Amino acid sequence: MCNVEKEVLEILQEINENITDDVQIDLLSNGVIDSFDIVNIVAALEVHFKIEFEAEDIVPENFNSAEAMWDMIQRLQDL
């Protein structure tokens, strides 16, 4: 796991203490996070990584795991 991926995990764990260090666990499918958490995650990631989410970015596939979120952040930073 790279340092930036660890940063994502730390942000997630600040928002929801039930998130483990497993970056591949299905957070939505397993009920670890909910829509309220996603709102907080979006806000925190936008500030931390200086990115901006569009409505089409806020879909379950992008938030189902820390790994998926990291992939999305990388895509948004490349724009």
mmCIF file with all atom_site columns, N, CA and C in Angstrom:
data_model
loop_
_atom_site.group_PDB
_atom_site.id
_atom_site.type_symbol
_atom_site.label_atom_id
_atom_site.label_alt_id
_atom_site.label_comp_id
_atom_site.label_asym_id
_atom_site.label_entity_id
_atom_site.label_seq_id
_atom_site.pdbx_PDB_ins_code
_atom_site.Cartn_x
_atom_site.Cartn_y
_atom_site.Cartn_z
_atom_site.occupancy
_atom_site.B_iso_or_equiv
_atom_site.pdbx_formal_charge
_atom_site.auth_seq_id
_atom_site.auth_comp_id
_atom_site.auth_asym_id
_atom_site.auth_atom_id
_atom_site.pdbx_PDB_model_num
ATOM 1   N N  . MET A 1 1  ? 0.854   -1.174 0.000   1.00 0.00 ? 1  MET A N  1
ATOM 2   C CA . MET A 1 1  ? 0.000   0.000  0.000   1.00 0.00 ? 1  MET A CA 1
ATOM 3   C C  . MET A 1 1  ? 0.901   1.239  0.000   1.00 0.00 ? 1  MET A C  1
ATOM 4   N N  . CYS A 1 2  ? 0.644   2.167  -0.914  1.00 0.00 ? 2  CYS A N  1
ATOM 5   C CA . CYS A 1 2  ? 1.455   3.383  -0.983  1.00 0.00 ? 2  CYS A CA 1
ATOM 6   C C  . CYS A 1 2  ? 1.002   4.382  0.085   1.00 0.00 ? 2  CYS A C  1
ATOM 7   N N  . ASN A 1 3  ? 1.820   5.379  0.326   1.00 0.00 ? 3  ASN A N  1
ATOM 8   C CA . ASN A 1 3  ? 1.522   6.365  1.364   1.00 0.00 ? 3  ASN A CA 1
ATOM 9   C C  . ASN A 1 3  ? 0.220   7.108  1.116   1.00 0.00 ? 3  ASN A C  1
ATOM 10  N N  . VAL A 1 4  ? -0.038  7.438  -0.148  1.00 0.00 ? 4  VAL A N  1
ATOM 11  C CA . VAL A 1 4  ? -1.264  8.181  -0.454  1.00 0.00 ? 4  VAL A CA 1
ATOM 12  C C  . VAL A 1 4  ? -2.486  7.302  -0.243  1.00 0.00 ? 4  VAL A C  1
ATOM 13  N N  . GLU A 1 5  ? -2.365  6.031  -0.586  1.00 0.00 ? 5  GLU A N  1
ATOM 14  C CA . GLU A 1 5  ? -3.463  5.096  -0.336  1.00 0.00 ? 5  GLU A CA 1
ATOM 15  C C  . GLU A 1 5  ? -3.712  4.988  1.168   1.00 0.00 ? 5  GLU A C  1
ATOM 16  N N  . LYS A 1 6  ? -2.653  5.041  1.964   1.00 0.00 ? 6  LYS A N  1
ATOM 17  C CA . LYS A 1 6  ? -2.785  5.046  3.426   1.00 0.00 ? 6  LYS A CA 1
ATOM 18  C C  . LYS A 1 6  ? -3.517  6.297  3.893   1.00 0.00 ? 6  LYS A C  1
ATOM 19  N N  . GLU A 1 7  ? -3.246  7.432  3.236   1.00 0.00 ? 7  GLU A N  1
ATOM 20  C CA . GLU A 1 7  ? -3.932  8.680  3.574   1.00 0.00 ? 7  GLU A CA 1
ATOM 21  C C  . GLU A 1 7  ? -5.438  8.528  3.373   1.00 0.00 ? 7  GLU A C  1
ATOM 22  N N  . VAL A 1 8  ? -5.823  7.903  2.273   1.00 0.00 ? 8  VAL A N  1
ATOM 23  C CA . VAL A 1 8  ? -7.245  7.675  2.009   1.00 0.00 ? 8  VAL A CA 1
ATOM 24  C C  . VAL A 1 8  ? -7.841  6.835  3.127   1.00 0.00 ? 8  VAL A C  1
ATOM 25  N N  . LEU A 1 9  ? -7.158  5.778  3.496   1.00 0.00 ? 9  LEU A N  1
ATOM 26  C CA . LEU A 1 9  ? -7.636  4.895  4.553   1.00 0.00 ? 9  LEU A CA 1
ATOM 27  C C  . LEU A 1 9  ? -7.765  5.641  5.883   1.00 0.00 ? 9  LEU A C  1
ATOM 28  N N  . GLU A 1 10 ? -6.808  6.477  6.204   1.00 0.00 ? 10 GLU A N  1
ATOM 29  C CA . GLU A 1 10 ? -6.867  7.253  7.446   1.00 0.00 ? 10 GLU A CA 1
ATOM 30  C C  . GLU A 1 10 ? -8.057  8.212  7.440   1.00 0.00 ? 10 GLU A C  1
ATOM 31  N N  . ILE A 1 11 ? -8.317  8.848  6.310   1.00 0.00 ? 11 ILE A N  1
ATOM 32  C CA . ILE A 1 11 ? -9.477  9.743  6.200   1.00 0.00 ? 11 ILE A CA 1
ATOM 33  C C  . ILE A 1 11 ? -10.759 8.955  6.410   1.00 0.00 ? 11 ILE A C  1
ATOM 34  N N  . LEU A 1 12 ? -10.846 7.800  5.781   1.00 0.00 ? 12 LEU A N  1
ATOM 35  C CA . LEU A 1 12 ? -12.034 6.966  5.926   1.00 0.00 ? 12 LEU A CA 1
ATOM 36  C C  . LEU A 1 12 ? -12.240 6.541  7.374   1.00 0.00 ? 12 LEU A C  1
ATOM 37  N N  . GLN A 1 13 ? -11.158 6.165  8.043   1.00 0.00 ? 13 GLN A N  1
ATOM 38  C CA . GLN A 1 13 ? -11.257 5.706  9.429   1.00 0.00 ? 13 GLN A CA 1
ATOM 39  C C  . GLN A 1 13 ? -11.612 6.853  10.381  1.00 0.00 ? 13 GLN A C  1
ATOM 40  N N  . GLU A 1 14 ? -11.256 8.077  10.031  1.00 0.00 ? 14 GLU A N  1
ATOM 41  C CA . GLU A 1 14 ? -11.671 9.224  10.838  1.00 0.00 ? 14 GLU A CA 1
ATOM 42  C C  . GLU A 1 14 ? -13.177 9.430  10.724  1.00 0.00 ? 14 GLU A C  1
ATOM 43  N N  . ILE A 1 15 ? -13.720 9.150  9.549   1.00 0.00 ? 15 ILE A N  1
ATOM 44  C CA . ILE A 1 15 ? -15.152 9.326  9.312   1.00 0.00 ? 15 ILE A CA 1
ATOM 45  C C  . ILE A 1 15 ? -15.951 8.175  9.906   1.00 0.00 ? 15 ILE A C  1
ATOM 46  N N  . ASN A 1 16 ? -15.414 6.961  9.787   1.00 0.00 ? 16 ASN A N  1
ATOM 47  C CA . ASN A 1 16 ? -16.124 5.783  10.277  1.00 0.00 ? 16 ASN A CA 1
ATOM 48  C C  . ASN A 1 16 ? -15.120 4.813  10.894  1.00 0.00 ? 16 ASN A C  1
ATOM 49  N N  . GLU A 1 17 ? -15.180 4.667  12.185  1.00 0.00 ? 17 GLU A N  1
ATOM 50  C CA . GLU A 1 17 ? -14.205 3.834  12.911  1.00 0.00 ? 17 GLU A CA 1
ATOM 51  C C  . GLU A 1 17 ? -14.356 2.341  12.624  1.00 0.00 ? 17 GLU A C  1
ATOM 52  N N  . ASN A 1 18 ? -15.420 1.939  11.936  1.00 0.00 ? 18 ASN A N  1
ATOM 53  C CA . ASN A 1 18 ? -15.615 0.521  11.605  1.00 0.00 ? 18 ASN A CA 1
ATOM 54  C C  . ASN A 1 18 ? -14.850 0.094  10.359  1.00 0.00 ? 18 ASN A C  1
ATOM 55  N N  . ILE A 1 19 ? -14.192 1.031  9.680   1.00 0.00 ? 19 ILE A N  1
ATOM 56  C CA . ILE A 1 19 ? -13.432 0.711  8.480   1.00 0.00 ? 19 ILE A CA 1
ATOM 57  C C  . ILE A 1 19 ? -12.086 0.131  8.894   1.00 0.00 ? 19 ILE A C  1
ATOM 58  N N  . THR A 1 20 ? -11.791 -1.043 8.363   1.00 0.00 ? 20 THR A N  1
ATOM 59  C CA . THR A 1 20 ? -10.551 -1.735 8.709   1.00 0.00 ? 20 THR A CA 1
ATOM 60  C C  . THR A 1 20 ? -9.428  -1.310 7.764   1.00 0.00 ? 20 THR A C  1
ATOM 61  N N  . ASP A 1 21 ? -8.254  -1.884 7.972   1.00 0.00 ? 21 ASP A N  1
ATOM 62  C CA . ASP A 1 21 ? -7.101  -1.581 7.121   1.00 0.00 ? 21 ASP A CA 1
ATOM 63  C C  . ASP A 1 21 ? -7.134  -2.320 5.781   1.00 0.00 ? 21 ASP A C  1
ATOM 64  N N  . ASP A 1 22 ? -8.131  -3.141 5.565   1.00 0.00 ? 22 ASP A N  1
ATOM 65  C CA . ASP A 1 22 ? -8.258  -3.878 4.308   1.00 0.00 ? 22 ASP A CA 1
ATOM 66  C C  . ASP A 1 22 ? -8.810  -2.946 3.232   1.00 0.00 ? 22 ASP A C  1
ATOM 67  N N  . VAL A 1 23 ? -7.960  -2.551 2.283   1.00 0.00 ? 23 VAL A N  1
ATOM 68  C CA . VAL A 1 23 ? -8.370  -1.583 1.269   1.00 0.00 ? 23 VAL A CA 1
ATOM 69  C C  . VAL A 1 23 ? -9.302  -2.181 0.222   1.00 0.00 ? 23 VAL A C  1
ATOM 70  N N  . GLN A 1 24 ? -9.460  -3.499 0.230   1.00 0.00 ? 24 GLN A N  1
ATOM 71  C CA . GLN A 1 24 ? -10.304 -4.137 -0.773  1.00 0.00 ? 24 GLN A CA 1
ATOM 72  C C  . GLN A 1 24 ? -11.667 -4.571 -0.247  1.00 0.00 ? 24 GLN A C  1
ATOM 73  N N  . ILE A 1 25 ? -11.920 -4.409 1.057   1.00 0.00 ? 25 ILE A N  1
ATOM 74  C CA . ILE A 1 25 ? -13.204 -4.825 1.617   1.00 0.00 ? 25 ILE A CA 1
ATOM 75  C C  . ILE A 1 25 ? -14.330 -4.002 0.998   1.00 0.00 ? 25 ILE A C  1
ATOM 76  N N  . ASP A 1 26 ? -15.456 -4.658 0.705   1.00 0.00 ? 26 ASP A N  1
ATOM 77  C CA . ASP A 1 26 ? -16.611 -3.998 0.115   1.00 0.00 ? 26 ASP A CA 1
ATOM 78  C C  . ASP A 1 26 ? -17.365 -3.216 1.192   1.00 0.00 ? 26 ASP A C  1
ATOM 79  N N  . LEU A 1 27 ? -17.071 -1.924 1.261   1.00 0.00 ? 27 LEU A N  1
ATOM 80  C CA . LEU A 1 27 ? -17.624 -1.091 2.320   1.00 0.00 ? 27 LEU A CA 1
ATOM 81  C C  . LEU A 1 27 ? -19.130 -0.893 2.195   1.00 0.00 ? 27 LEU A C  1
ATOM 82  N N  . LEU A 1 28 ? -19.612 -0.648 0.992   1.00 0.00 ? 28 LEU A N  1
ATOM 83  C CA . LEU A 1 28 ? -21.049 -0.453 0.796   1.00 0.00 ? 28 LEU A CA 1
ATOM 84  C C  . LEU A 1 28 ? -21.800 -1.773 0.859   1.00 0.00 ? 28 LEU A C  1
ATOM 85  N N  . SER A 1 29 ? -21.323 -2.748 0.125   1.00 0.00 ? 29 SER A N  1
ATOM 86  C CA . SER A 1 29 ? -22.004 -4.046 0.075   1.00 0.00 ? 29 SER A CA 1
ATOM 87  C C  . SER A 1 29 ? -22.114 -4.696 1.447   1.00 0.00 ? 29 SER A C  1
ATOM 88  N N  . ASN A 1 30 ? -21.099 -4.489 2.281   1.00 0.00 ? 30 ASN A N  1
ATOM 89  C CA . ASN A 1 30 ? -21.099 -5.073 3.620   1.00 0.00 ? 30 ASN A CA 1
ATOM 90  C C  . ASN A 1 30 ? -21.730 -4.169 4.668   1.00 0.00 ? 30 ASN A C  1
ATOM 91  N N  . GLY A 1 31 ? -22.261 -3.027 4.256   1.00 0.00 ? 31 GLY A N  1
ATOM 92  C CA . GLY A 1 31 ? -22.954 -2.131 5.182   1.00 0.00 ? 31 GLY A CA 1
ATOM 93  C C  . GLY A 1 31 ? -22.040 -1.398 6.149   1.00 0.00 ? 31 GLY A C  1
ATOM 94  N N  . VAL A 1 32 ? -20.755 -1.299 5.818   1.00 0.00 ? 32 VAL A N  1
ATOM 95  C CA . VAL A 1 32 ? -19.809 -0.601 6.693   1.00 0.00 ? 32 VAL A CA 1
ATOM 96  C C  . VAL A 1 32 ? -20.019 0.908  6.602   1.00 0.00 ? 32 VAL A C  1
ATOM 97  N N  . ILE A 1 33 ? -20.295 1.406  5.383   1.00 0.00 ? 33 ILE A N  1
ATOM 98  C CA . ILE A 1 33 ? -20.589 2.828  5.213   1.00 0.00 ? 33 ILE A CA 1
ATOM 99  C C  . ILE A 1 33 ? -21.975 2.987  4.597   1.00 0.00 ? 33 ILE A C  1
ATOM 100 N N  . ASP A 1 34 ? -22.555 4.172  4.813   1.00 0.00 ? 34 ASP A N  1
ATOM 101 C CA . ASP A 1 34 ? -23.867 4.475  4.250   1.00 0.00 ? 34 ASP A CA 1
ATOM 102 C C  . ASP A 1 34 ? -23.789 5.797  3.487   1.00 0.00 ? 34 ASP A C  1
ATOM 103 N N  . SER A 1 35 ? -24.926 6.267  3.010   1.00 0.00 ? 35 SER A N  1
ATOM 104 C CA . SER A 1 35 ? -24.940 7.482  2.191   1.00 0.00 ? 35 SER A CA 1
ATOM 105 C C  . SER A 1 35 ? -24.453 8.703  2.973   1.00 0.00 ? 35 SER A C  1
ATOM 106 N N  . PHE A 1 36 ? -24.743 8.768  4.262   1.00 0.00 ? 36 PHE A N  1
ATOM 107 C CA . PHE A 1 36 ? -24.255 9.879  5.076   1.00 0.00 ? 36 PHE A CA 1
ATOM 108 C C  . PHE A 1 36 ? -22.729 9.864  5.137   1.00 0.00 ? 36 PHE A C  1
ATOM 109 N N  . ASP A 1 37 ? -22.154 8.682  5.286   1.00 0.00 ? 37 ASP A N  1
ATOM 110 C CA . ASP A 1 37 ? -20.688 8.562  5.270   1.00 0.00 ? 37 ASP A CA 1
ATOM 111 C C  . ASP A 1 37 ? -20.122 9.027  3.933   1.00 0.00 ? 37 ASP A C  1
ATOM 112 N N  . ILE A 1 38 ? -20.795 8.675  2.835   1.00 0.00 ? 38 ILE A N  1
ATOM 113 C CA . ILE A 1 38 ? -20.298 9.062  1.515   1.00 0.00 ? 38 ILE A CA 1
ATOM 114 C C  . ILE A 1 38 ? -20.253 10.580 1.374   1.00 0.00 ? 38 ILE A C  1
ATOM 115 N N  . VAL A 1 39 ? -21.270 11.260 1.876   1.00 0.00 ? 39 VAL A N  1
ATOM 116 C CA . VAL A 1 39 ? -21.268 12.731 1.837   1.00 0.00 ? 39 VAL A CA 1
ATOM 117 C C  . VAL A 1 39 ? -20.036 13.267 2.566   1.00 0.00 ? 39 VAL A C  1
ATOM 118 N N  . ASN A 1 40 ? -19.753 12.727 3.727   1.00 0.00 ? 40 ASN A N  1
ATOM 119 C CA . ASN A 1 40 ? -18.589 13.163 4.498   1.00 0.00 ? 40 ASN A CA 1
ATOM 120 C C  . ASN A 1 40 ? -17.273 12.781 3.822   1.00 0.00 ? 40 ASN A C  1
ATOM 121 N N  . ILE A 1 41 ? -17.250 11.611 3.218   1.00 0.00 ? 41 ILE A N  1
ATOM 122 C CA . ILE A 1 41 ? -16.047 11.149 2.518   1.00 0.00 ? 41 ILE A CA 1
ATOM 123 C C  . ILE A 1 41 ? -15.752 12.059 1.333   1.00 0.00 ? 41 ILE A C  1
ATOM 124 N N  . VAL A 1 42 ? -16.782 12.375 0.547   1.00 0.00 ? 42 VAL A N  1
ATOM 125 C CA . VAL A 1 42 ? -16.597 13.266 -0.608  1.00 0.00 ? 42 VAL A CA 1
ATOM 126 C C  . VAL A 1 42 ? -16.009 14.593 -0.162  1.00 0.00 ? 42 VAL A C  1
ATOM 127 N N  . ALA A 1 43 ? -16.597 15.189 0.870   1.00 0.00 ? 43 ALA A N  1
ATOM 128 C CA . ALA A 1 43 ? -16.110 16.487 1.364   1.00 0.00 ? 43 ALA A CA 1
ATOM 129 C C  . ALA A 1 43 ? -14.661 16.393 1.832   1.00 0.00 ? 43 ALA A C  1
ATOM 130 N N  . ALA A 1 44 ? -14.340 15.354 2.580   1.00 0.00 ? 44 ALA A N  1
ATOM 131 C CA . ALA A 1 44 ? -12.983 15.208 3.112   1.00 0.00 ? 44 ALA A CA 1
ATOM 132 C C  . ALA A 1 44 ? -11.960 14.968 2.003   1.00 0.00 ? 44 ALA A C  1
ATOM 133 N N  . LEU A 1 45 ? -12.311 14.134 1.031   1.00 0.00 ? 45 LEU A N  1
ATOM 134 C CA . LEU A 1 45 ? -11.379 13.846 -0.061  1.00 0.00 ? 45 LEU A CA 1
ATOM 135 C C  . LEU A 1 45 ? -11.162 15.067 -0.948  1.00 0.00 ? 45 LEU A C  1
ATOM 136 N N  . GLU A 1 46 ? -12.228 15.828 -1.191  1.00 0.00 ? 46 GLU A N  1
ATOM 137 C CA . GLU A 1 46 ? -12.092 17.041 -2.002  1.00 0.00 ? 46 GLU A CA 1
ATOM 138 C C  . GLU A 1 46 ? -11.112 18.023 -1.359  1.00 0.00 ? 46 GLU A C  1
ATOM 139 N N  . VAL A 1 47 ? -11.242 18.209 -0.067  1.00 0.00 ? 47 VAL A N  1
ATOM 140 C CA . VAL A 1 47 ? -10.356 19.142 0.639   1.00 0.00 ? 47 VAL A CA 1
ATOM 141 C C  . VAL A 1 47 ? -8.931  18.600 0.683   1.00 0.00 ? 47 VAL A C  1
ATOM 142 N N  . HIS A 1 48 ? -8.786  17.361 1.091   1.00 0.00 ? 48 HIS A N  1
ATOM 143 C CA . HIS A 1 48 ? -7.453  16.786 1.287   1.00 0.00 ? 48 HIS A CA 1
ATOM 144 C C  . HIS A 1 48 ? -6.656  16.690 -0.012  1.00 0.00 ? 48 HIS A C  1
ATOM 145 N N  . PHE A 1 49 ? -7.316  16.227 -1.071  1.00 0.00 ? 49 PHE A N  1
ATOM 146 C CA . PHE A 1 49 ? -6.603  15.993 -2.334  1.00 0.00 ? 49 PHE A CA 1
ATOM 147 C C  . PHE A 1 49 ? -6.783  17.124 -3.350  1.00 0.00 ? 49 PHE A C  1
ATOM 148 N N  . LYS A 1 50 ? -7.507  18.161 -2.945  1.00 0.00 ? 50 LYS A N  1
ATOM 149 C CA . LYS A 1 50 ? -7.739  19.318 -3.819  1.00 0.00 ? 50 LYS A CA 1
ATOM 150 C C  . LYS A 1 50 ? -8.307  18.879 -5.175  1.00 0.00 ? 50 LYS A C  1
ATOM 151 N N  . ILE A 1 51 ? -9.376  18.092 -5.083  1.00 0.00 ? 51 ILE A N  1
ATOM 152 C CA . ILE A 1 51 ? -10.069 17.614 -6.277  1.00 0.00 ? 51 ILE A CA 1
ATOM 153 C C  . ILE A 1 51 ? -11.524 18.025 -6.166  1.00 0.00 ? 51 ILE A C  1
ATOM 154 N N  . GLU A 1 52 ? -12.241 17.901 -7.273  1.00 0.00 ? 52 GLU A N  1
ATOM 155 C CA . GLU A 1 52 ? -13.664 18.222 -7.270  1.00 0.00 ? 52 GLU A CA 1
ATOM 156 C C  . GLU A 1 52 ? -14.444 17.065 -7.883  1.00 0.00 ? 52 GLU A C  1
ATOM 157 N N  . PHE A 1 53 ? -15.401 16.577 -7.138  1.00 0.00 ? 53 PHE A N  1
ATOM 158 C CA . PHE A 1 53 ? -16.250 15.499 -7.622  1.00 0.00 ? 53 PHE A CA 1
ATOM 159 C C  . PHE A 1 53 ? -17.382 16.072 -8.451  1.00 0.00 ? 53 PHE A C  1
ATOM 160 N N  . GLU A 1 54 ? -17.716 15.377 -9.516  1.00 0.00 ? 54 GLU A N  1
ATOM 161 C CA . GLU A 1 54 ? -18.906 15.681 -10.303 1.00 0.00 ? 54 GLU A CA 1
ATOM 162 C C  . GLU A 1 54 ? -19.978 14.679 -9.888  1.00 0.00 ? 54 GLU A C  1
ATOM 163 N N  . ALA A 1 55 ? -21.211 14.974 -10.218 1.00 0.00 ? 55 ALA A N  1
ATOM 164 C CA . ALA A 1 55 ? -22.313 14.072 -9.845  1.00 0.00 ? 55 ALA A CA 1
ATOM 165 C C  . ALA A 1 55 ? -22.091 12.659 -10.375 1.00 0.00 ? 55 ALA A C  1
ATOM 166 N N  . GLU A 1 56 ? -21.534 12.545 -11.590 1.00 0.00 ? 56 GLU A N  1
ATOM 167 C CA . GLU A 1 56 ? -21.335 11.217 -12.173 1.00 0.00 ? 56 GLU A CA 1
ATOM 168 C C  . GLU A 1 56 ? -20.243 10.413 -11.472 1.00 0.00 ? 56 GLU A C  1
ATOM 169 N N  . ASP A 1 57 ? -19.427 11.077 -10.633 1.00 0.00 ? 57 ASP A N  1
ATOM 170 C CA . ASP A 1 57 ? -18.392 10.372 -9.871  1.00 0.00 ? 57 ASP A CA 1
ATOM 171 C C  . ASP A 1 57 ? -18.959 9.701  -8.621  1.00 0.00 ? 57 ASP A C  1
ATOM 172 N N  . ILE A 1 58 ? -20.103 10.183 -8.176  1.00 0.00 ? 58 ILE A N  1
ATOM 173 C CA . ILE A 1 58 ? -20.659 9.697  -6.908  1.00 0.00 ? 58 ILE A CA 1
ATOM 174 C C  . ILE A 1 58 ? -21.610 8.540  -7.198  1.00 0.00 ? 58 ILE A C  1
ATOM 175 N N  . VAL A 1 59 ? -20.988 7.406  -7.483  1.00 0.00 ? 59 VAL A N  1
ATOM 176 C CA . VAL A 1 59 ? -21.714 6.165  -7.758  1.00 0.00 ? 59 VAL A CA 1
ATOM 177 C C  . VAL A 1 59 ? -21.137 5.071  -6.861  1.00 0.00 ? 59 VAL A C  1
ATOM 178 N N  . PRO A 1 60 ? -21.927 4.059  -6.546  1.00 0.00 ? 60 PRO A N  1
ATOM 179 C CA . PRO A 1 60 ? -21.471 3.018  -5.616  1.00 0.00 ? 60 PRO A CA 1
ATOM 180 C C  . PRO A 1 60 ? -20.127 2.388  -5.973  1.00 0.00 ? 60 PRO A C  1
ATOM 181 N N  . GLU A 1 61 ? -19.880 2.159  -7.260  1.00 0.00 ? 61 GLU A N  1
ATOM 182 C CA . GLU A 1 61 ? -18.627 1.512  -7.661  1.00 0.00 ? 61 GLU A CA 1
ATOM 183 C C  . GLU A 1 61 ? -17.398 2.283  -7.184  1.00 0.00 ? 61 GLU A C  1
ATOM 184 N N  . ASN A 1 62 ? -17.502 3.600  -7.121  1.00 0.00 ? 62 ASN A N  1
ATOM 185 C CA . ASN A 1 62 ? -16.359 4.430  -6.720  1.00 0.00 ? 62 ASN A CA 1
ATOM 186 C C  . ASN A 1 62 ? -16.160 4.476  -5.209  1.00 0.00 ? 62 ASN A C  1
ATOM 187 N N  . PHE A 1 63 ? -17.138 4.015  -4.445  1.00 0.00 ? 63 PHE A N  1
ATOM 188 C CA . PHE A 1 63 ? -17.059 4.111  -2.988  1.00 0.00 ? 63 PHE A CA 1
ATOM 189 C C  . PHE A 1 63 ? -17.154 2.762  -2.295  1.00 0.00 ? 63 PHE A C  1
ATOM 190 N N  . ASN A 1 64 ? -17.099 1.684  -3.048  1.00 0.00 ? 64 ASN A N  1
ATOM 191 C CA . ASN A 1 64 ? -17.279 0.374  -2.437  1.00 0.00 ? 64 ASN A CA 1
ATOM 192 C C  . ASN A 1 64 ? -16.061 -0.112 -1.671  1.00 0.00 ? 64 ASN A C  1
ATOM 193 N N  . SER A 1 65 ? -14.889 0.479  -1.937  1.00 0.00 ? 65 SER A N  1
ATOM 194 C CA . SER A 1 65 ? -13.690 0.097  -1.181  1.00 0.00 ? 65 SER A CA 1
ATOM 195 C C  . SER A 1 65 ? -12.718 1.266  -1.168  1.00 0.00 ? 65 SER A C  1
ATOM 196 N N  . ALA A 1 66 ? -11.790 1.217  -0.242  1.00 0.00 ? 66 ALA A N  1
ATOM 197 C CA . ALA A 1 66 ? -10.753 2.253  -0.191  1.00 0.00 ? 66 ALA A CA 1
ATOM 198 C C  . ALA A 1 66 ? -9.947  2.230  -1.480  1.00 0.00 ? 66 ALA A C  1
ATOM 199 N N  . GLU A 1 67 ? -9.722  1.049  -2.004  1.00 0.00 ? 67 GLU A N  1
ATOM 200 C CA . GLU A 1 67 ? -8.975  0.909  -3.254  1.00 0.00 ? 67 GLU A CA 1
ATOM 201 C C  . GLU A 1 67 ? -9.708  1.585  -4.416  1.00 0.00 ? 67 GLU A C  1
ATOM 202 N N  . ALA A 1 68 ? -11.022 1.394  -4.497  1.00 0.00 ? 68 ALA A N  1
ATOM 203 C CA . ALA A 1 68 ? -11.821 2.030  -5.552  1.00 0.00 ? 68 ALA A CA 1
ATOM 204 C C  . ALA A 1 68 ? -11.787 3.547  -5.408  1.00 0.00 ? 68 ALA A C  1
ATOM 205 N N  . MET A 1 69 ? -11.824 4.030  -4.179  1.00 0.00 ? 69 MET A N  1
ATOM 206 C CA . MET A 1 69 ? -11.758 5.477  -3.951  1.00 0.00 ? 69 MET A CA 1
ATOM 207 C C  . MET A 1 69 ? -10.411 6.031  -4.385  1.00 0.00 ? 69 MET A C  1
ATOM 208 N N  . TRP A 1 70 ? -9.349  5.298  -4.089  1.00 0.00 ? 70 TRP A N  1
ATOM 209 C CA . TRP A 1 70 ? -8.014  5.740  -4.491  1.00 0.00 ? 70 TRP A CA 1
ATOM 210 C C  . TRP A 1 70 ? -7.913  5.792  -6.011  1.00 0.00 ? 70 TRP A C  1
ATOM 211 N N  . ASP A 1 71 ? -8.458  4.779  -6.702  1.00 0.00 ? 71 ASP A N  1
ATOM 212 C CA . ASP A 1 71 ? -8.452  4.774  -8.166  1.00 0.00 ? 71 ASP A CA 1
ATOM 213 C C  . ASP A 1 71 ? -9.200  5.992  -8.715  1.00 0.00 ? 71 ASP A C  1
ATOM 214 N N  . MET A 1 72 ? -10.335 6.310  -8.101  1.00 0.00 ? 72 MET A N  1
ATOM 215 C CA . MET A 1 72 ? -11.120 7.461  -8.530  1.00 0.00 ? 72 MET A CA 1
ATOM 216 C C  . MET A 1 72 ? -10.350 8.764  -8.296  1.00 0.00 ? 72 MET A C  1
ATOM 217 N N  . ILE A 1 73 ? -9.701  8.884  -7.160  1.00 0.00 ? 73 ILE A N  1
ATOM 218 C CA . ILE A 1 73 ? -8.913  10.088 -6.855  1.00 0.00 ? 73 ILE A CA 1
ATOM 219 C C  . ILE A 1 73 ? -7.827  10.276 -7.900  1.00 0.00 ? 73 ILE A C  1
ATOM 220 N N  . GLN A 1 74 ? -7.160  9.197  -8.261  1.00 0.00 ? 74 GLN A N  1
ATOM 221 C CA . GLN A 1 74 ? -6.103  9.289  -9.281  1.00 0.00 ? 74 GLN A CA 1
ATOM 222 C C  . GLN A 1 74 ? -6.669  9.770  -10.617 1.00 0.00 ? 74 GLN A C  1
ATOM 223 N N  . ARG A 1 75 ? -7.842  9.257  -10.993 1.00 0.00 ? 75 ARG A N  1
ATOM 224 C CA . ARG A 1 75 ? -8.482  9.693  -12.245 1.00 0.00 ? 75 ARG A CA 1
ATOM 225 C C  . ARG A 1 75 ? -8.800  11.191 -12.175 1.00 0.00 ? 75 ARG A C  1
ATOM 226 N N  . LEU A 1 76 ? -9.356  11.628 -11.053 1.00 0.00 ? 76 LEU A N  1
ATOM 227 C CA . LEU A 1 76 ? -9.735  13.031 -10.907 1.00 0.00 ? 76 LEU A CA 1
ATOM 228 C C  . LEU A 1 76 ? -8.514  13.947 -10.881 1.00 0.00 ? 76 LEU A C  1
ATOM 229 N N  . GLN A 1 77 ? -7.422  13.488 -10.324 1.00 0.00 ? 77 GLN A N  1
ATOM 230 C CA . GLN A 1 77 ? -6.200  14.309 -10.293 1.00 0.00 ? 77 GLN A CA 1
ATOM 231 C C  . GLN A 1 77 ? -5.588  14.430 -11.676 1.00 0.00 ? 77 GLN A C  1
ATOM 232 N N  . ASP A 1 78 ? -5.828  13.456 -12.539 1.00 0.00 ? 78 ASP A N  1
ATOM 233 C CA . ASP A 1 78 ? -5.275  13.484 -13.885 1.00 0.00 ? 78 ASP A CA 1
ATOM 234 C C  . ASP A 1 78 ? -6.043  14.402 -14.833 1.00 0.00 ? 78 ASP A C  1
ATOM 235 N N  . LEU A 1 79 ? -7.219  14.846 -14.415 1.00 0.00 ? 79 LEU A N  1
ATOM 236 C CA . LEU A 1 79 ? -8.038  15.715 -15.295 1.00 0.00 ? 79 LEU A CA 1
ATOM 237 C C  . LEU A 1 79 ? -7.465  17.095 -15.396 1.00 0.00 ? 79 LEU A C  1
#
